[in-house]
Short mmCIF file of C-alpha atoms in Angstrom, two decimals:
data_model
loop_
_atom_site.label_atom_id
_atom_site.label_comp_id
_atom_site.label_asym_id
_atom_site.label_seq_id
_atom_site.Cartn_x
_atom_site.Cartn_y
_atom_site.Cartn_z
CA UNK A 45 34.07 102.09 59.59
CA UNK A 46 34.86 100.66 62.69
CA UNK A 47 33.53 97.14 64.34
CA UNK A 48 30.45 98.78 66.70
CA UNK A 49 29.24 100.74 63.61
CA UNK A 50 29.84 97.49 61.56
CA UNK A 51 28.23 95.41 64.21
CA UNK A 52 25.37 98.37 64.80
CA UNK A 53 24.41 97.78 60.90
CA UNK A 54 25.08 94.38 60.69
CA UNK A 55 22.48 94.07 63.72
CA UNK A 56 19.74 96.33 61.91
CA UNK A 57 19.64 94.36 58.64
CA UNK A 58 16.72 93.24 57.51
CA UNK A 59 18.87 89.69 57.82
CA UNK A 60 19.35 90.10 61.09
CA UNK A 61 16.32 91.61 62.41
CA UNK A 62 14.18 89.18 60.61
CA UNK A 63 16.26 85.84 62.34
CA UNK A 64 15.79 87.73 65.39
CA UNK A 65 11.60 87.96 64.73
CA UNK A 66 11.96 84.02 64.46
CA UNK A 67 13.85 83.47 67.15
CA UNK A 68 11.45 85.88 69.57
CA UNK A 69 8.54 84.48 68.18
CA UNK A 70 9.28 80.65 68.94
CA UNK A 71 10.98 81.98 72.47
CA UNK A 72 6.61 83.70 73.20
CA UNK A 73 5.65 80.06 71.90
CA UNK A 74 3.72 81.86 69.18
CA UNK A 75 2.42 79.70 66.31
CA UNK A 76 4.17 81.74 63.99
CA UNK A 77 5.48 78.93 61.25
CA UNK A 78 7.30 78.35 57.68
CA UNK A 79 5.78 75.50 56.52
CA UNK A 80 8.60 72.54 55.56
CA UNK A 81 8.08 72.47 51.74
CA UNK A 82 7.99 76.15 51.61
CA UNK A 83 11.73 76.04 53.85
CA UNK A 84 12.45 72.97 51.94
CA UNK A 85 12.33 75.34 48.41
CA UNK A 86 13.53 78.64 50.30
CA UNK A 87 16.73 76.05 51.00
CA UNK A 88 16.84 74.92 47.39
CA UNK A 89 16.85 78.20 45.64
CA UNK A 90 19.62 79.76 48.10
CA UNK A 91 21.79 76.87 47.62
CA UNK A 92 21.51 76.67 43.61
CA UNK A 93 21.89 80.83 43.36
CA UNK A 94 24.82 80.91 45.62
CA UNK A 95 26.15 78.00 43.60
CA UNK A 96 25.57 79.61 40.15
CA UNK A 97 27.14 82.65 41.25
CA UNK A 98 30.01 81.44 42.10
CA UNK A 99 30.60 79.72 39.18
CA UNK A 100 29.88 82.51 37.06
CA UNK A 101 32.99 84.77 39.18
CA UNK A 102 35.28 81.69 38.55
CA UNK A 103 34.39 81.68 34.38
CA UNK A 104 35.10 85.40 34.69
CA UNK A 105 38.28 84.97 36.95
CA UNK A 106 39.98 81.90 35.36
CA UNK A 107 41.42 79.00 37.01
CA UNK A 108 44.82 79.64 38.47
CA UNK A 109 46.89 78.45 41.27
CA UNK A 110 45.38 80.81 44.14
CA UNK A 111 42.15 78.80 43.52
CA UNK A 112 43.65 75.34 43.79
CA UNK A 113 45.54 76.15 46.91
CA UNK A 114 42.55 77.92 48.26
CA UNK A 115 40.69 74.74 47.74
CA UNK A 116 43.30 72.58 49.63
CA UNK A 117 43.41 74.92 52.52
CA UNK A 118 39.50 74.57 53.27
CA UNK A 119 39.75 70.58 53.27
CA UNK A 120 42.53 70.98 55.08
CA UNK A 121 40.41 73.26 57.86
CA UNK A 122 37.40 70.76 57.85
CA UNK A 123 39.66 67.95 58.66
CA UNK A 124 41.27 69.92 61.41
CA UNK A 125 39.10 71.94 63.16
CA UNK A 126 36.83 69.66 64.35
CA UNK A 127 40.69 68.20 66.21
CA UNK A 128 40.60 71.09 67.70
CA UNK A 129 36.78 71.40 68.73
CA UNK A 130 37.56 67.72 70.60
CA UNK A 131 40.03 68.86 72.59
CA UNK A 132 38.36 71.63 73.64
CA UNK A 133 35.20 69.75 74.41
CA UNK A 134 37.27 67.40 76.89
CA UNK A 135 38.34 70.22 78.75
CA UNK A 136 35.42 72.65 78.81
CA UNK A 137 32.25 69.96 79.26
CA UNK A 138 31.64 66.68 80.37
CA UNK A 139 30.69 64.84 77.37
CA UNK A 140 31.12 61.79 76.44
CA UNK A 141 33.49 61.28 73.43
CA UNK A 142 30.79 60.18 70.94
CA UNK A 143 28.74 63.53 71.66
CA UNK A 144 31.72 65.50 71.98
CA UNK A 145 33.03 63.85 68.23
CA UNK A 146 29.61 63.97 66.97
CA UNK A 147 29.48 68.48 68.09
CA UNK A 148 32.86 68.65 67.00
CA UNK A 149 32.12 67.49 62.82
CA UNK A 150 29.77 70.41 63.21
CA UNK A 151 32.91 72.73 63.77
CA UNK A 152 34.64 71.73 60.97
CA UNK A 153 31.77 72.19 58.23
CA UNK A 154 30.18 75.13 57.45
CA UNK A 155 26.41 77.22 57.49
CA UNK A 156 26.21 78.19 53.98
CA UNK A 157 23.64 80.94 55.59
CA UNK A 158 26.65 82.24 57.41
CA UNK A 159 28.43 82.19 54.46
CA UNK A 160 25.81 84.25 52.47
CA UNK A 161 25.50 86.74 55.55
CA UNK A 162 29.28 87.65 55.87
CA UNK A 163 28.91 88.38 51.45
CA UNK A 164 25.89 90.40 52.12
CA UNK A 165 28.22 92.47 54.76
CA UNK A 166 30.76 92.58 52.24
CA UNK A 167 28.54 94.28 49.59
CA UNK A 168 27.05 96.62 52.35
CA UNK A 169 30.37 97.68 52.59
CA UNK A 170 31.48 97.53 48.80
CA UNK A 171 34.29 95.23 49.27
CA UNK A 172 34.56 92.81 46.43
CA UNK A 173 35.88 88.77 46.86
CA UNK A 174 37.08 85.91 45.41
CA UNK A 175 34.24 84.19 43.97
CA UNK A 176 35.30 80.35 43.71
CA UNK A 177 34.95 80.90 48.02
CA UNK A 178 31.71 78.99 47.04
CA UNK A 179 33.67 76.08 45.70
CA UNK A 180 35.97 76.17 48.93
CA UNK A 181 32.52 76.21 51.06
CA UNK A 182 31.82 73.37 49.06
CA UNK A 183 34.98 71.32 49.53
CA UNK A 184 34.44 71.74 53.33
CA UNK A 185 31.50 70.40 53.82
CA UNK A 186 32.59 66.52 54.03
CA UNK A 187 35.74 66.46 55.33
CA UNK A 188 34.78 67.28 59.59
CA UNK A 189 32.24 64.01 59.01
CA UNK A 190 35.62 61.85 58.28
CA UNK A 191 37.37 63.92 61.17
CA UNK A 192 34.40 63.08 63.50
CA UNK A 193 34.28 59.06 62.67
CA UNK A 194 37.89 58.65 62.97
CA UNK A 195 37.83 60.42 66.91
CA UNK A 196 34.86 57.95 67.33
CA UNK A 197 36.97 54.74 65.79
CA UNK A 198 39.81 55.35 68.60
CA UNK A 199 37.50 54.98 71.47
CA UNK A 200 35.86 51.52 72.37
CA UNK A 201 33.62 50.35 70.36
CA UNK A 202 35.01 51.77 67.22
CA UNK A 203 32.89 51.79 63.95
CA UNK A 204 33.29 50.88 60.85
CA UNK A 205 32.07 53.48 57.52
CA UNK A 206 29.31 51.86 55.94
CA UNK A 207 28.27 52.08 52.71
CA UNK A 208 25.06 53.98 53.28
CA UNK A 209 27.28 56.25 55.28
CA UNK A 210 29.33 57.28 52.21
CA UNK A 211 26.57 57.96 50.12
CA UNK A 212 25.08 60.18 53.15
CA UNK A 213 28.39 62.15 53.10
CA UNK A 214 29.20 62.33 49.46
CA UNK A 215 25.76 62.66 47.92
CA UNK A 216 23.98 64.88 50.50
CA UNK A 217 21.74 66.85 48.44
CA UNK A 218 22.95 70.07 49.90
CA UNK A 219 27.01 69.70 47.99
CA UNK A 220 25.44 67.51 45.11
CA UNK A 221 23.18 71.12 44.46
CA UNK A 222 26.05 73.51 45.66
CA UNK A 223 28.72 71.68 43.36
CA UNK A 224 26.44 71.27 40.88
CA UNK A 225 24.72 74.93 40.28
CA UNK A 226 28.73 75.82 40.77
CA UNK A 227 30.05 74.01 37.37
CA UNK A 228 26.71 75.02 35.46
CA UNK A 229 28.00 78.50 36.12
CA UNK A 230 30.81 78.12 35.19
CA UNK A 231 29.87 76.30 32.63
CA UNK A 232 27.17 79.31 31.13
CA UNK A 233 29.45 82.29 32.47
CA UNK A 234 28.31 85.96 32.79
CA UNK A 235 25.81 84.66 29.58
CA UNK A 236 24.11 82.49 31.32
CA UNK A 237 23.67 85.12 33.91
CA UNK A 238 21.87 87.59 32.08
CA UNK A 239 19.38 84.54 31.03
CA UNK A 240 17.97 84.16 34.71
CA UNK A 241 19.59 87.23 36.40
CA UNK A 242 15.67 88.43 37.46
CA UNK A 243 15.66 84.99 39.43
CA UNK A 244 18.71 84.45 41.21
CA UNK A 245 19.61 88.03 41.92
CA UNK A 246 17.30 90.82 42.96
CA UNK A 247 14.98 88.17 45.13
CA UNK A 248 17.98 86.71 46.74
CA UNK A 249 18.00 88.75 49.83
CA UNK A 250 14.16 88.97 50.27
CA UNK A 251 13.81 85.08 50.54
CA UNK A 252 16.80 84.70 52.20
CA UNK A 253 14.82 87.16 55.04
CA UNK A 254 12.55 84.48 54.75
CA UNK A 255 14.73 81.67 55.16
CA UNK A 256 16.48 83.33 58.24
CA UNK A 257 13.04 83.99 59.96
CA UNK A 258 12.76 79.81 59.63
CA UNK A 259 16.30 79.45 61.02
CA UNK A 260 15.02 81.68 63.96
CA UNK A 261 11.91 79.84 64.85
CA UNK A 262 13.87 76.37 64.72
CA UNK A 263 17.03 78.04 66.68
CA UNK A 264 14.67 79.51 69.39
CA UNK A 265 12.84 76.06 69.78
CA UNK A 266 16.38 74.42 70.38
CA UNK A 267 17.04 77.16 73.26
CA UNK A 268 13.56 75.87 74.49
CA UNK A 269 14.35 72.08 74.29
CA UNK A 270 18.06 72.40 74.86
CA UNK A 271 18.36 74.47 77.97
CA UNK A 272 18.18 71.48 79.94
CA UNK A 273 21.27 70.01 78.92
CA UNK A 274 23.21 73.56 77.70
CA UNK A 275 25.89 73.58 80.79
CA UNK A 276 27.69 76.96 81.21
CA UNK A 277 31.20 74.96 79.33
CA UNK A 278 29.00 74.09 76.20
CA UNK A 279 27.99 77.89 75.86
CA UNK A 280 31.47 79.27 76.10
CA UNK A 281 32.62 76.83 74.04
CA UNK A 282 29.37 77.55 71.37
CA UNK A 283 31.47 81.23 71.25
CA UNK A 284 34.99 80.70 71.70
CA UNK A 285 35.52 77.14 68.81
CA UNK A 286 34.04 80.11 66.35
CA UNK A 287 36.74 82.91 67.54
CA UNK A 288 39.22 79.73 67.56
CA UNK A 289 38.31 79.05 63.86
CA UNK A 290 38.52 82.46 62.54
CA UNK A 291 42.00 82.77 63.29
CA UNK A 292 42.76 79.82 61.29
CA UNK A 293 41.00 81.24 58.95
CA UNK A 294 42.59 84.26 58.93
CA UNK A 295 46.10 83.21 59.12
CA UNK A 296 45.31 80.81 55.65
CA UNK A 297 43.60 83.58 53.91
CA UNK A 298 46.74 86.10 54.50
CA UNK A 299 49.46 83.50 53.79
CA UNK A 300 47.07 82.43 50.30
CA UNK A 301 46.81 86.47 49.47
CA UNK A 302 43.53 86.90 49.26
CA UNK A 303 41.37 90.16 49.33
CA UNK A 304 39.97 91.85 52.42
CA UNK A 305 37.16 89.90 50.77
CA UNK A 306 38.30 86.46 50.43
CA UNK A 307 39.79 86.65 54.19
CA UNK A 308 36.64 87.33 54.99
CA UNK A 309 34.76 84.60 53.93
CA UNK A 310 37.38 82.41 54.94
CA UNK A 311 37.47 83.59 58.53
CA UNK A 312 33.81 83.05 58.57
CA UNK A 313 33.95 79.28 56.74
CA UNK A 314 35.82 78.31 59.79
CA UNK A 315 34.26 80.50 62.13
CA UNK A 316 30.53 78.63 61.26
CA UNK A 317 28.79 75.46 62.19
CA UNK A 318 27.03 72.68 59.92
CA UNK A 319 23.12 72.65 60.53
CA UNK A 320 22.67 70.98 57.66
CA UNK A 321 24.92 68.43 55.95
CA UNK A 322 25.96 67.00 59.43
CA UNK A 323 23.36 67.00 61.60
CA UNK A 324 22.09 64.26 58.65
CA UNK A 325 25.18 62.52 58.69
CA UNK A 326 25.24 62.36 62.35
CA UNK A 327 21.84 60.70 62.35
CA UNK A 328 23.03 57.52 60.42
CA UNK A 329 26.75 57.62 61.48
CA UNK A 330 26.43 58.48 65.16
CA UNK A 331 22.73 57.56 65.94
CA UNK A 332 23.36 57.67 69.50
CA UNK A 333 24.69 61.14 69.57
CA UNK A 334 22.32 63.38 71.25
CA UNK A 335 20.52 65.74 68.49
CA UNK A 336 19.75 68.16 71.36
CA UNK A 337 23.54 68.78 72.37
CA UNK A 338 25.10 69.48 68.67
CA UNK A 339 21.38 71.50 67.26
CA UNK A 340 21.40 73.70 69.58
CA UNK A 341 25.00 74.62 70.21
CA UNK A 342 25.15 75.16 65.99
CA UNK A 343 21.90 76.87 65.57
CA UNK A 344 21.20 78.19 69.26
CA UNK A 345 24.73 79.46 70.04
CA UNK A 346 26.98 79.51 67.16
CA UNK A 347 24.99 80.85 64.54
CA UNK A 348 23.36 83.52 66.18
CA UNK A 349 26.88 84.96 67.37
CA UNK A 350 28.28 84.69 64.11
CA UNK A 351 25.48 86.57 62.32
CA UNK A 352 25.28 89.37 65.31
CA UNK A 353 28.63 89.99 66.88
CA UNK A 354 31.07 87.85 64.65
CA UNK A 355 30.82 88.57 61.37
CA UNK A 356 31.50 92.65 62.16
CA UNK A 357 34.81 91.40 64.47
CA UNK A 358 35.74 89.13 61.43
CA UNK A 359 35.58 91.87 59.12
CA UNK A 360 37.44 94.52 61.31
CA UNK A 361 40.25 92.33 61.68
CA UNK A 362 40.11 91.00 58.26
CA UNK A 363 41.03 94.73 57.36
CA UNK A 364 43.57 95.42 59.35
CA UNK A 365 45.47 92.45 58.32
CA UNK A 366 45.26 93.06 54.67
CA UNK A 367 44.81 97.06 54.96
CA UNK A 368 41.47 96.57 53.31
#
């Protein structure tokens, strides 16, 4: 299968198509709407299912070296892509450095959504994976905040990390539920699977349909509000920090041995942008930071070319460097 067929499917998923319905909707100003606790619970129940799954494929797979360095190698990303998304940012836009660190800890996180999209493609396909990638999505969550504070604490007017700060990074309810669903998984193995297996696995896609037509309405409302300060640098760069962090990506997953599978979803950990976790961190860390900039670059820009055109490129190349 080749990358337009790939990227021709990918495009006419029900995924896909129903992101895109969200996104035209709130571009026609149409009072289309998900209402917050209903997005609030369609959040919840992706995050815990993901979670439990995950643990459930480590109980089955065992613990083993492979994991642990797998593990290491996404911290390792999260602290040093969002390096790499500074730089870039000084030379492609004019920003200043606290917007340009406060964009760049987006880079270095991840969208779970992104994360579930590229496993959906990877079933579509029949391709199997490592499932502890969870626990490495997991793991890079925190790490771009740190990366992001530190950039900010060697310009003037350096901050120090407060304790509320901490707790925003280290409790945020997204990893606490993520890490948490993980270990009761692997705690309850395939057993604990067949128990709620009508719950966590044949609904999964519809509501995460649902969830994407959400992420589409919010996304098209940041093109709406953000077009005023989207300069022609910050959209290239909204495209080429994700092609940036898919080669890391790539090169880690090959040197680690992963499957065509597990390169994958690496490629596309590094490839995606926090909407999430760091946006919320960014609001008590870097409260000056400009919302508008880092949203819509993440959810406007990054998001939407990872779901439509990335993932597919990720995968092609994923299996021609592991003949996959």
């Amino acid at each position: 299968m080749d990358i337009f067929t790939l990227a021709a499917n990918n495009l006419l998923s029900p995924i896909i198509l129903s992101f895109a319905l969200g996104v035209a909707a709130s571009l026609a100003r149409s009072d289309l709407t998900i209402p917050e606790a209903v997005a609030k619970g369609m959040s919840i129940y992706l995050l815990f299912a993901i979670g439990f799954k995950g643990g459930v494929s480590v109980a089955d797979h065992g613990i083993d070296l492979t994991l642990g360095l797998s593990l290491l190698t996404g911290i390792v990303l999260s602290f040093a892509l969002p390096l790499i998304a500074f730089a870039l940012l000084q030379v492609m836009s004019g920003l200043s450095r606290l917007d340009a660190a406060a964009v760049a800890a987006h880079y270095g996180s991840i969208s779970i959504v992104t994360f579930v999209a590229g496993t959906s493609v990877l079933e579509s396909a029949g391709l199997t994976y490592e499932g502890y990638m969870v626990a490495v999505a997991a793991a890079m969550e925190a790490p771009a905040i740190l990366s992001a504070l530190w950039l900010v604490s060697r310009g003037a007017g350096g901050r120090k990390m407060e304790s509320d700060l901490w707790r925003e990074i280290l409790l945020n309810g997204s990893i606490v539920l993520l890490v948490g669903s993980f270990f009761i998984g692997m705690a309850t193995g395939k057993e604990g699977l067949a128990e709620i297996e009508s719950f966590i696995v044949s609904p999964f896609k519809g509501v995460l349909c649902l969830f994407l037509l959400d992420m589409g309405l919010v996304a098209g409302r940041g093109l709406r509000q953000g077009g005023r300060v989207m300069r022609p640098g910050l959209l290239a760069f909204g495209v080429v920090m994700p092609l940036i962090g898919s080669v890391a990506g790539l090169g880690f997953g090959v040197l680690l041995g992963l499957s065509t599978g597990g390169v994958l979803l690496m490629m596309v950990l590094s490839a995606s942008a926090s909407y999430i976790a760091v946006p919320a961190a960014m609001r008590v860390a870097l409260p000056e930071a400009e919302p508008s900039i880092y949203l819509t670059l993440s959810l406007g820009v990054t998001f939407p070319f990872n779901l439509t055109l990335g993932i597919p490129l990720y995968l092609a190349v994923a299996q021609m460097a592991t003949g996959g």
